[in-house]
Amino acid sequence: MEARPVISEIPGHLLKNSNSAEAEEFKQLIASTSKEHSEKTVKLLNAMFNEDISSKEVILLLKNQSDCNMIVRIQGKSFYNLAVPAKNENFMVINKGSYTLTSNVCDVVYTSKKEISKSLFLTINNPVPAGNNIFPEKK
């Protein structure tokens, strides 16, 4: 895994409403010191190479293929907020359990209930406008 740059200022064109409270929260969540990033990476590697099935932690990797930055709110017995930049990915080591994941994906609400008992890779795409057929018609 290559080192990621510490972003201090998110370009306004990547935020739908760059003055919103969520945009400010995104900036705070994504900004990290190299020490925090190193600690997070160590935790990830420990979780990856820990083969103990009784471990209470799993890896949640989110890939954001949308055109908008987002904050994924992970709610269950424990609560987490994970900032995921547009066209990028981010991860978090969380406790196993039942969670509700919510986010705004380009101003469209995303909600999903997950029973997370093993590591999970979740991809979120651009929202599809209602009424559009996402499967091309066969001729």
Tab-separated table of N, CA and C in Angstrom:
chain	number	residue	atom	x	y	z
A	1	MET	N	0.859	-1.169	0.000
A	1	MET	CA	0.000	0.000	0.000
A	1	MET	C	0.901	1.226	0.000
A	2	GLU	N	0.698	2.086	-0.951
A	2	GLU	CA	1.524	3.285	-1.016
A	2	GLU	C	1.009	4.335	-0.039
A	3	ALA	N	1.913	5.183	0.395
A	3	ALA	CA	1.535	6.248	1.328
A	3	ALA	C	0.603	7.230	0.647
A	4	ARG	N	-0.407	7.660	1.377
A	4	ARG	CA	-1.351	8.625	0.827
A	4	ARG	C	-1.007	10.012	1.321
A	5	PRO	N	-1.192	11.009	0.474
A	5	PRO	CA	-0.882	12.369	0.912
A	5	PRO	C	-1.892	12.857	1.948
A	6	VAL	N	-1.441	13.725	2.806
A	6	VAL	CA	-2.333	14.364	3.769
A	6	VAL	C	-2.963	15.556	3.060
A	7	ILE	N	-4.290	15.551	2.967
A	7	ILE	CA	-5.003	16.601	2.245
A	7	ILE	C	-5.481	17.631	3.249
A	8	SER	N	-5.076	18.857	3.064
A	8	SER	CA	-5.517	19.888	4.000
A	8	SER	C	-6.639	20.739	3.417
A	9	GLU	N	-6.713	20.828	2.109
A	9	GLU	CA	-7.765	21.629	1.475
A	9	GLU	C	-8.356	20.824	0.321
A	10	ILE	N	-9.641	20.511	0.421
A	10	ILE	CA	-10.326	19.760	-0.619
A	10	ILE	C	-10.804	20.748	-1.675
A	11	PRO	N	-10.509	20.496	-2.959
A	11	PRO	CA	-10.990	21.409	-4.003
A	11	PRO	C	-12.512	21.524	-3.981
A	12	GLY	N	-13.022	22.728	-4.110
A	12	GLY	CA	-14.459	22.991	-4.039
A	12	GLY	C	-15.268	22.262	-5.085
A	13	HIS	N	-14.687	22.026	-6.277
A	13	HIS	CA	-15.453	21.362	-7.337
A	13	HIS	C	-15.746	19.901	-7.014
A	14	LEU	N	-15.064	19.324	-6.006
A	14	LEU	CA	-15.329	17.947	-5.622
A	14	LEU	C	-16.443	17.839	-4.591
A	15	LEU	N	-16.853	18.958	-4.056
A	15	LEU	CA	-17.912	18.975	-3.055
A	15	LEU	C	-19.164	19.587	-3.660
A	16	LYS	N	-20.296	18.897	-3.525
A	16	LYS	CA	-21.549	19.430	-4.069
A	16	LYS	C	-21.871	20.775	-3.427
A	17	ASN	N	-21.790	20.827	-2.109
A	17	ASN	CA	-22.047	22.062	-1.378
A	17	ASN	C	-20.841	22.295	-0.482
A	18	SER	N	-19.828	22.948	-1.021
A	18	SER	CA	-18.547	23.048	-0.328
A	18	SER	C	-18.610	23.855	0.967
A	19	ASN	N	-19.697	24.541	1.228
A	19	ASN	CA	-19.816	25.313	2.464
A	19	ASN	C	-20.649	24.594	3.517
A	20	SER	N	-21.103	23.398	3.218
A	20	SER	CA	-21.987	22.697	4.144
A	20	SER	C	-21.220	22.170	5.354
A	21	ALA	N	-21.963	21.858	6.396
A	21	ALA	CA	-21.372	21.300	7.614
A	21	ALA	C	-20.746	19.942	7.320
A	22	GLU	N	-21.364	19.171	6.423
A	22	GLU	CA	-20.813	17.858	6.082
A	22	GLU	C	-19.477	17.996	5.355
A	23	ALA	N	-19.332	19.023	4.528
A	23	ALA	CA	-18.053	19.256	3.839
A	23	ALA	C	-16.961	19.574	4.856
A	24	GLU	N	-17.296	20.349	5.867
A	24	GLU	CA	-16.326	20.669	6.921
A	24	GLU	C	-15.963	19.418	7.716
A	25	GLU	N	-16.975	18.605	8.025
A	25	GLU	CA	-16.721	17.364	8.758
A	25	GLU	C	-15.837	16.439	7.925
A	26	PHE	N	-16.092	16.383	6.615
A	26	PHE	CA	-15.272	15.566	5.717
A	26	PHE	C	-13.806	16.002	5.801
A	27	LYS	N	-13.570	17.304	5.738
A	27	LYS	CA	-12.195	17.825	5.804
A	27	LYS	C	-11.515	17.406	7.104
A	28	GLN	N	-12.255	17.474	8.214
A	28	GLN	CA	-11.683	17.106	9.510
A	28	GLN	C	-11.386	15.611	9.583
A	29	LEU	N	-12.301	14.786	9.046
A	29	LEU	CA	-12.110	13.340	9.109
A	29	LEU	C	-10.962	12.875	8.213
A	30	ILE	N	-10.817	13.473	7.048
A	30	ILE	CA	-9.818	13.014	6.078
A	30	ILE	C	-8.418	13.506	6.430
A	31	ALA	N	-8.339	14.647	7.097
A	31	ALA	CA	-7.029	15.192	7.471
A	31	ALA	C	-6.442	14.337	8.587
A	32	SER	N	-5.246	13.847	8.371
A	32	SER	CA	-4.606	13.060	9.416
A	32	SER	C	-3.111	13.327	9.393
A	33	THR	N	-2.523	13.175	10.538
A	33	THR	CA	-1.078	13.336	10.612
A	33	THR	C	-0.433	12.037	10.140
A	34	SER	N	0.840	12.075	9.842
A	34	SER	CA	1.521	10.858	9.398
A	34	SER	C	1.537	9.818	10.521
A	35	LYS	N	1.566	10.272	11.783
A	35	LYS	CA	1.531	9.338	12.915
A	35	LYS	C	0.186	8.611	12.960
A	36	GLU	N	-0.923	9.359	12.805
A	36	GLU	CA	-2.253	8.740	12.804
A	36	GLU	C	-2.383	7.762	11.645
A	37	HIS	N	-1.867	8.141	10.468
A	37	HIS	CA	-1.943	7.269	9.297
A	37	HIS	C	-1.140	5.990	9.541
A	38	SER	N	0.031	6.119	10.151
A	38	SER	CA	0.861	4.949	10.455
A	38	SER	C	0.153	4.023	11.438
A	39	GLU	N	-0.468	4.589	12.468
A	39	GLU	CA	-1.199	3.783	13.455
A	39	GLU	C	-2.360	3.043	12.796
A	40	LYS	N	-3.065	3.722	11.906
A	40	LYS	CA	-4.194	3.116	11.200
A	40	LYS	C	-3.702	1.976	10.305
A	41	THR	N	-2.573	2.181	9.637
A	41	THR	CA	-2.008	1.161	8.756
A	41	THR	C	-1.545	-0.052	9.559
A	42	VAL	N	-0.927	0.169	10.710
A	42	VAL	CA	-0.494	-0.935	11.574
A	42	VAL	C	-1.705	-1.748	12.015
A	43	LYS	N	-2.771	-1.066	12.401
A	43	LYS	CA	-3.998	-1.748	12.829
A	43	LYS	C	-4.575	-2.582	11.680
A	44	LEU	N	-4.548	-2.034	10.465
A	44	LEU	CA	-5.026	-2.758	9.288
A	44	LEU	C	-4.189	-4.009	9.054
A	45	LEU	N	-2.873	-3.872	9.054
A	45	LEU	CA	-1.995	-5.017	8.797
A	45	LEU	C	-2.151	-6.086	9.871
A	46	ASN	N	-2.285	-5.676	11.127
A	46	ASN	CA	-2.513	-6.651	12.200
A	46	ASN	C	-3.813	-7.411	11.978
A	47	ALA	N	-4.859	-6.715	11.576
A	47	ALA	CA	-6.151	-7.366	11.319
A	47	ALA	C	-6.058	-8.296	10.111
A	48	MET	N	-5.298	-7.896	9.085
A	48	MET	CA	-5.161	-8.723	7.878
A	48	MET	C	-4.441	-10.036	8.168
A	49	PHE	N	-3.394	-9.976	8.970
A	49	PHE	CA	-2.570	-11.158	9.195
A	49	PHE	C	-2.943	-11.930	10.453
A	50	ASN	N	-3.934	-11.473	11.183
A	50	ASN	CA	-4.417	-12.174	12.360
A	50	ASN	C	-5.382	-13.260	11.898
A	51	GLU	N	-4.982	-14.518	12.031
A	51	GLU	CA	-5.812	-15.623	11.555
A	51	GLU	C	-6.711	-16.185	12.648
A	52	ASP	N	-6.803	-15.526	13.766
A	52	ASP	CA	-7.622	-15.978	14.885
A	52	ASP	C	-9.095	-15.710	14.587
A	53	ILE	N	-9.893	-16.783	14.454
A	53	ILE	CA	-11.313	-16.604	14.117
A	53	ILE	C	-12.082	-15.955	15.264
A	54	SER	N	-11.549	-16.063	16.461
A	54	SER	CA	-12.245	-15.470	17.602
A	54	SER	C	-11.971	-13.968	17.727
A	55	SER	N	-11.179	-13.430	16.813
A	55	SER	CA	-10.901	-11.989	16.833
A	55	SER	C	-12.207	-11.213	16.716
A	56	LYS	N	-12.302	-10.133	17.441
A	56	LYS	CA	-13.530	-9.332	17.444
A	56	LYS	C	-13.499	-8.225	16.404
A	57	GLU	N	-12.393	-8.107	15.655
A	57	GLU	CA	-12.260	-7.015	14.692
A	57	GLU	C	-12.223	-7.524	13.257
A	58	VAL	N	-12.745	-6.696	12.359
A	58	VAL	CA	-12.725	-6.974	10.924
A	58	VAL	C	-12.351	-5.689	10.188
A	59	ILE	N	-12.003	-5.849	8.926
A	59	ILE	CA	-11.640	-4.696	8.100
A	59	ILE	C	-12.834	-4.327	7.232
A	60	LEU	N	-13.178	-3.057	7.213
A	60	LEU	CA	-14.209	-2.537	6.319
A	60	LEU	C	-13.503	-1.619	5.330
A	61	LEU	N	-13.494	-2.033	4.052
A	61	LEU	CA	-12.860	-1.246	2.998
A	61	LEU	C	-13.953	-0.709	2.092
A	62	LEU	N	-14.012	0.602	1.953
A	62	LEU	CA	-15.026	1.241	1.115
A	62	LEU	C	-14.368	1.874	-0.093
A	63	LYS	N	-14.901	1.555	-1.269
A	63	LYS	CA	-14.427	2.151	-2.518
A	63	LYS	C	-15.533	3.058	-3.035
A	64	ASN	N	-15.211	4.322	-3.193
A	64	ASN	CA	-16.182	5.324	-3.635
A	64	ASN	C	-15.934	5.624	-5.109
A	65	GLN	N	-16.771	5.071	-5.986
A	65	GLN	CA	-16.622	5.324	-7.418
A	65	GLN	C	-17.502	6.479	-7.882
A	66	SER	N	-18.128	7.167	-6.939
A	66	SER	CA	-18.977	8.301	-7.304
A	66	SER	C	-18.116	9.536	-7.551
A	67	ASP	N	-18.757	10.592	-8.026
A	67	ASP	CA	-18.066	11.849	-8.315
A	67	ASP	C	-18.007	12.775	-7.101
A	68	CYS	N	-18.476	12.309	-5.943
A	68	CYS	CA	-18.591	13.177	-4.768
A	68	CYS	C	-17.893	12.569	-3.559
A	69	ASN	N	-17.285	13.422	-2.748
A	69	ASN	CA	-16.760	12.982	-1.460
A	69	ASN	C	-17.937	12.574	-0.586
A	70	MET	N	-17.700	11.630	0.325
A	70	MET	CA	-18.796	11.229	1.202
A	70	MET	C	-18.266	10.801	2.560
A	71	ILE	N	-19.162	10.878	3.528
A	71	ILE	CA	-18.894	10.369	4.872
A	71	ILE	C	-19.850	9.205	5.077
A	72	VAL	N	-19.291	8.025	5.343
A	72	VAL	CA	-20.123	6.857	5.621
A	72	VAL	C	-20.248	6.760	7.136
A	73	ARG	N	-21.478	6.782	7.610
A	73	ARG	CA	-21.757	6.684	9.043
A	73	ARG	C	-22.141	5.235	9.329
A	74	ILE	N	-21.380	4.617	10.210
A	74	ILE	CA	-21.523	3.196	10.511
A	74	ILE	C	-22.045	3.109	11.937
A	75	GLN	N	-23.297	2.647	12.092
A	75	GLN	CA	-23.949	2.675	13.401
A	75	GLN	C	-24.409	1.283	13.806
A	76	GLY	N	-24.059	0.897	15.007
A	76	GLY	CA	-24.452	-0.371	15.609
A	76	GLY	C	-24.173	-0.253	17.091
A	77	LYS	N	-23.587	-1.318	17.699
A	77	LYS	CA	-23.158	-1.194	19.098
A	77	LYS	C	-22.067	-0.138	19.212
A	78	SER	N	-21.253	-0.050	18.180
A	78	SER	CA	-20.210	0.979	18.098
A	78	SER	C	-20.561	1.917	16.954
A	79	PHE	N	-20.032	3.125	16.993
A	79	PHE	CA	-20.314	4.125	15.965
A	79	PHE	C	-19.006	4.587	15.340
A	80	TYR	N	-19.012	4.699	14.016
A	80	TYR	CA	-17.831	5.141	13.287
A	80	TYR	C	-18.261	6.094	12.177
A	81	ASN	N	-17.401	7.027	11.833
A	81	ASN	CA	-17.587	7.887	10.664
A	81	ASN	C	-16.337	7.742	9.813
A	82	LEU	N	-16.530	7.426	8.532
A	82	LEU	CA	-15.401	7.201	7.633
A	82	LEU	C	-15.528	8.106	6.419
A	83	ALA	N	-14.553	8.978	6.224
A	83	ALA	CA	-14.529	9.860	5.052
A	83	ALA	C	-13.919	9.090	3.885
A	84	VAL	N	-14.619	9.118	2.739
A	84	VAL	CA	-14.123	8.433	1.545
A	84	VAL	C	-14.138	9.437	0.396
A	85	PRO	N	-12.962	9.837	-0.092
A	85	PRO	CA	-12.903	10.817	-1.187
A	85	PRO	C	-13.504	10.270	-2.483
A	86	ALA	N	-13.953	11.167	-3.350
A	86	ALA	CA	-14.485	10.791	-4.663
A	86	ALA	C	-13.429	10.024	-5.443
A	87	LYS	N	-13.873	8.962	-6.129
A	87	LYS	CA	-12.992	8.139	-6.974
A	87	LYS	C	-11.793	7.609	-6.192
A	88	ASN	N	-12.024	7.239	-4.928
A	88	ASN	CA	-10.934	6.795	-4.077
A	88	ASN	C	-11.465	5.770	-3.088
A	89	GLU	N	-10.660	5.369	-2.150
A	89	GLU	CA	-11.089	4.389	-1.154
A	89	GLU	C	-10.503	4.735	0.206
A	90	ASN	N	-11.105	4.133	1.228
A	90	ASN	CA	-10.620	4.310	2.585
A	90	ASN	C	-11.029	3.071	3.369
A	91	PHE	N	-10.391	2.838	4.483
A	91	PHE	CA	-10.672	1.648	5.270
A	91	PHE	C	-10.718	1.984	6.748
A	92	MET	N	-11.262	1.019	7.499
A	92	MET	CA	-11.339	1.167	8.943
A	92	MET	C	-11.396	-0.234	9.538
A	93	VAL	N	-10.758	-0.425	10.664
A	93	VAL	CA	-10.875	-1.674	11.405
A	93	VAL	C	-11.975	-1.451	12.438
A	94	ILE	N	-13.022	-2.299	12.374
A	94	ILE	CA	-14.184	-2.136	13.254
A	94	ILE	C	-14.462	-3.440	13.999
A	95	ASN	N	-15.286	-3.364	15.021
A	95	ASN	CA	-15.723	-4.554	15.740
A	95	ASN	C	-16.782	-5.283	14.922
A	96	LYS	N	-16.793	-6.617	15.007
A	96	LYS	CA	-17.826	-7.405	14.338
A	96	LYS	C	-19.183	-7.029	14.915
A	97	GLY	N	-20.243	-7.140	14.077
A	97	GLY	CA	-21.578	-6.852	14.573
A	97	GLY	C	-22.530	-6.435	13.479
A	98	SER	N	-23.743	-6.074	13.887
A	98	SER	CA	-24.770	-5.581	12.962
A	98	SER	C	-24.658	-4.074	12.881
A	99	TYR	N	-24.644	-3.558	11.664
A	99	TYR	CA	-24.479	-2.127	11.456
A	99	TYR	C	-25.452	-1.616	10.407
A	100	THR	N	-25.810	-0.360	10.557
A	100	THR	CA	-26.516	0.365	9.512
A	100	THR	C	-25.525	1.368	8.955
A	101	LEU	N	-25.295	1.291	7.643
A	101	LEU	CA	-24.391	2.211	6.965
A	101	LEU	C	-25.239	3.249	6.256
A	102	THR	N	-24.971	4.515	6.491
A	102	THR	CA	-25.704	5.588	5.824
A	102	THR	C	-24.717	6.609	5.284
A	103	SER	N	-25.116	7.239	4.194
A	103	SER	CA	-24.277	8.265	3.588
A	103	SER	C	-25.106	9.061	2.597
A	104	ASN	N	-24.570	10.213	2.206
A	104	ASN	CA	-25.113	10.973	1.084
A	104	ASN	C	-24.154	10.777	-0.073
A	105	VAL	N	-24.640	10.169	-1.148
A	105	VAL	CA	-23.822	9.950	-2.336
A	105	VAL	C	-24.301	10.938	-3.382
A	106	CYS	N	-23.571	12.008	-3.560
A	106	CYS	CA	-23.946	13.076	-4.503
A	106	CYS	C	-25.376	13.541	-4.235
A	107	ASP	N	-25.680	13.825	-2.980
A	107	ASP	CA	-26.982	14.319	-2.522
A	107	ASP	C	-28.111	13.298	-2.639
A	108	VAL	N	-27.772	12.013	-2.760
A	108	VAL	CA	-28.756	10.934	-2.743
A	108	VAL	C	-28.441	10.074	-1.519
A	109	VAL	N	-29.464	9.772	-0.714
A	109	VAL	CA	-29.260	9.030	0.531
A	109	VAL	C	-28.977	7.559	0.231
A	110	TYR	N	-27.923	7.047	0.842
A	110	TYR	CA	-27.570	5.625	0.768
A	110	TYR	C	-27.749	5.045	2.161
A	111	THR	N	-28.474	3.931	2.269
A	111	THR	CA	-28.652	3.230	3.539
A	111	THR	C	-28.574	1.737	3.278
A	112	SER	N	-27.858	1.033	4.135
A	112	SER	CA	-27.736	-0.413	3.995
A	112	SER	C	-27.522	-1.020	5.373
A	113	LYS	N	-28.189	-2.147	5.640
A	113	LYS	CA	-27.986	-2.872	6.894
A	113	LYS	C	-27.080	-4.057	6.591
A	114	LYS	N	-26.054	-4.214	7.407
A	114	LYS	CA	-25.069	-5.276	7.188
A	114	LYS	C	-24.784	-5.999	8.494
A	115	GLU	N	-24.692	-7.307	8.404
A	115	GLU	CA	-24.180	-8.130	9.501
A	115	GLU	C	-22.726	-8.386	9.135
A	116	ILE	N	-21.825	-7.729	9.831
A	116	ILE	CA	-20.412	-7.808	9.466
A	116	ILE	C	-19.708	-8.754	10.436
A	117	SER	N	-19.424	-9.965	9.937
A	117	SER	CA	-18.752	-10.970	10.761
A	117	SER	C	-17.383	-11.330	10.194
A	118	LYS	N	-17.097	-10.830	9.001
A	118	LYS	CA	-15.770	-10.998	8.408
A	118	LYS	C	-15.471	-9.744	7.601
A	119	SER	N	-14.232	-9.590	7.204
A	119	SER	CA	-13.829	-8.381	6.484
A	119	SER	C	-14.690	-8.185	5.243
A	120	LEU	N	-14.963	-6.917	4.921
A	120	LEU	CA	-15.911	-6.581	3.860
A	120	LEU	C	-15.331	-5.504	2.958
A	121	PHE	N	-15.504	-5.706	1.650
A	121	PHE	CA	-15.116	-4.717	0.642
A	121	PHE	C	-16.407	-4.230	0.003
A	122	LEU	N	-16.703	-2.957	0.145
A	122	LEU	CA	-17.955	-2.384	-0.341
A	122	LEU	C	-17.653	-1.302	-1.363
A	123	THR	N	-18.284	-1.401	-2.544
A	123	THR	CA	-18.108	-0.399	-3.595
A	123	THR	C	-19.400	0.381	-3.752
A	124	ILE	N	-19.289	1.708	-3.764
A	124	ILE	CA	-20.446	2.581	-3.957
A	124	ILE	C	-20.227	3.377	-5.234
A	125	ASN	N	-21.203	3.301	-6.144
A	125	ASN	CA	-21.122	3.974	-7.440
A	125	ASN	C	-21.932	5.258	-7.438
A	126	ASN	N	-21.880	5.980	-8.561
A	126	ASN	CA	-22.735	7.152	-8.742
A	126	ASN	C	-24.188	6.714	-8.670
A	127	PRO	N	-25.051	7.526	-8.086
A	127	PRO	CA	-26.474	7.181	-8.050
A	127	PRO	C	-27.064	7.184	-9.457
A	128	VAL	N	-28.019	6.277	-9.685
A	128	VAL	CA	-28.718	6.200	-10.964
A	128	VAL	C	-30.064	6.882	-10.791
A	129	PRO	N	-30.408	7.865	-11.640
A	129	PRO	CA	-31.709	8.537	-11.516
A	129	PRO	C	-32.861	7.538	-11.581
A	130	ALA	N	-33.887	7.761	-10.771
A	130	ALA	CA	-35.052	6.877	-10.733
A	130	ALA	C	-35.690	6.778	-12.106
A	131	GLY	N	-36.120	5.576	-12.441
A	131	GLY	CA	-36.803	5.378	-13.716
A	131	GLY	C	-35.870	5.008	-14.850
A	132	ASN	N	-34.572	5.142	-14.652
A	132	ASN	CA	-33.630	4.748	-15.699
A	132	ASN	C	-33.393	3.254	-15.631
A	133	ASN	N	-33.349	2.629	-16.788
A	133	ASN	CA	-33.062	1.215	-16.868
A	133	ASN	C	-31.552	1.050	-16.808
A	134	ILE	N	-31.055	0.397	-15.757
A	134	ILE	CA	-29.609	0.275	-15.618
A	134	ILE	C	-29.046	-0.854	-16.479
A	135	PHE	N	-29.922	-1.703	-17.019
A	135	PHE	CA	-29.463	-2.761	-17.900
A	135	PHE	C	-29.803	-2.383	-19.334
A	136	PRO	N	-28.822	-2.411	-20.233
A	136	PRO	CA	-29.114	-2.048	-21.621
A	136	PRO	C	-30.050	-3.067	-22.261
A	137	GLU	N	-30.909	-2.576	-23.123
A	137	GLU	CA	-31.847	-3.462	-23.810
A	137	GLU	C	-31.110	-4.270	-24.858
A	138	LYS	N	-31.496	-5.553	-24.974
A	138	LYS	CA	-30.894	-6.413	-25.992
A	138	LYS	C	-31.663	-6.249	-27.286
A	139	LYS	N	-30.934	-6.187	-28.376
A	139	LYS	CA	-31.581	-6.033	-29.690
A	139	LYS	C	-31.543	-7.323	-30.453
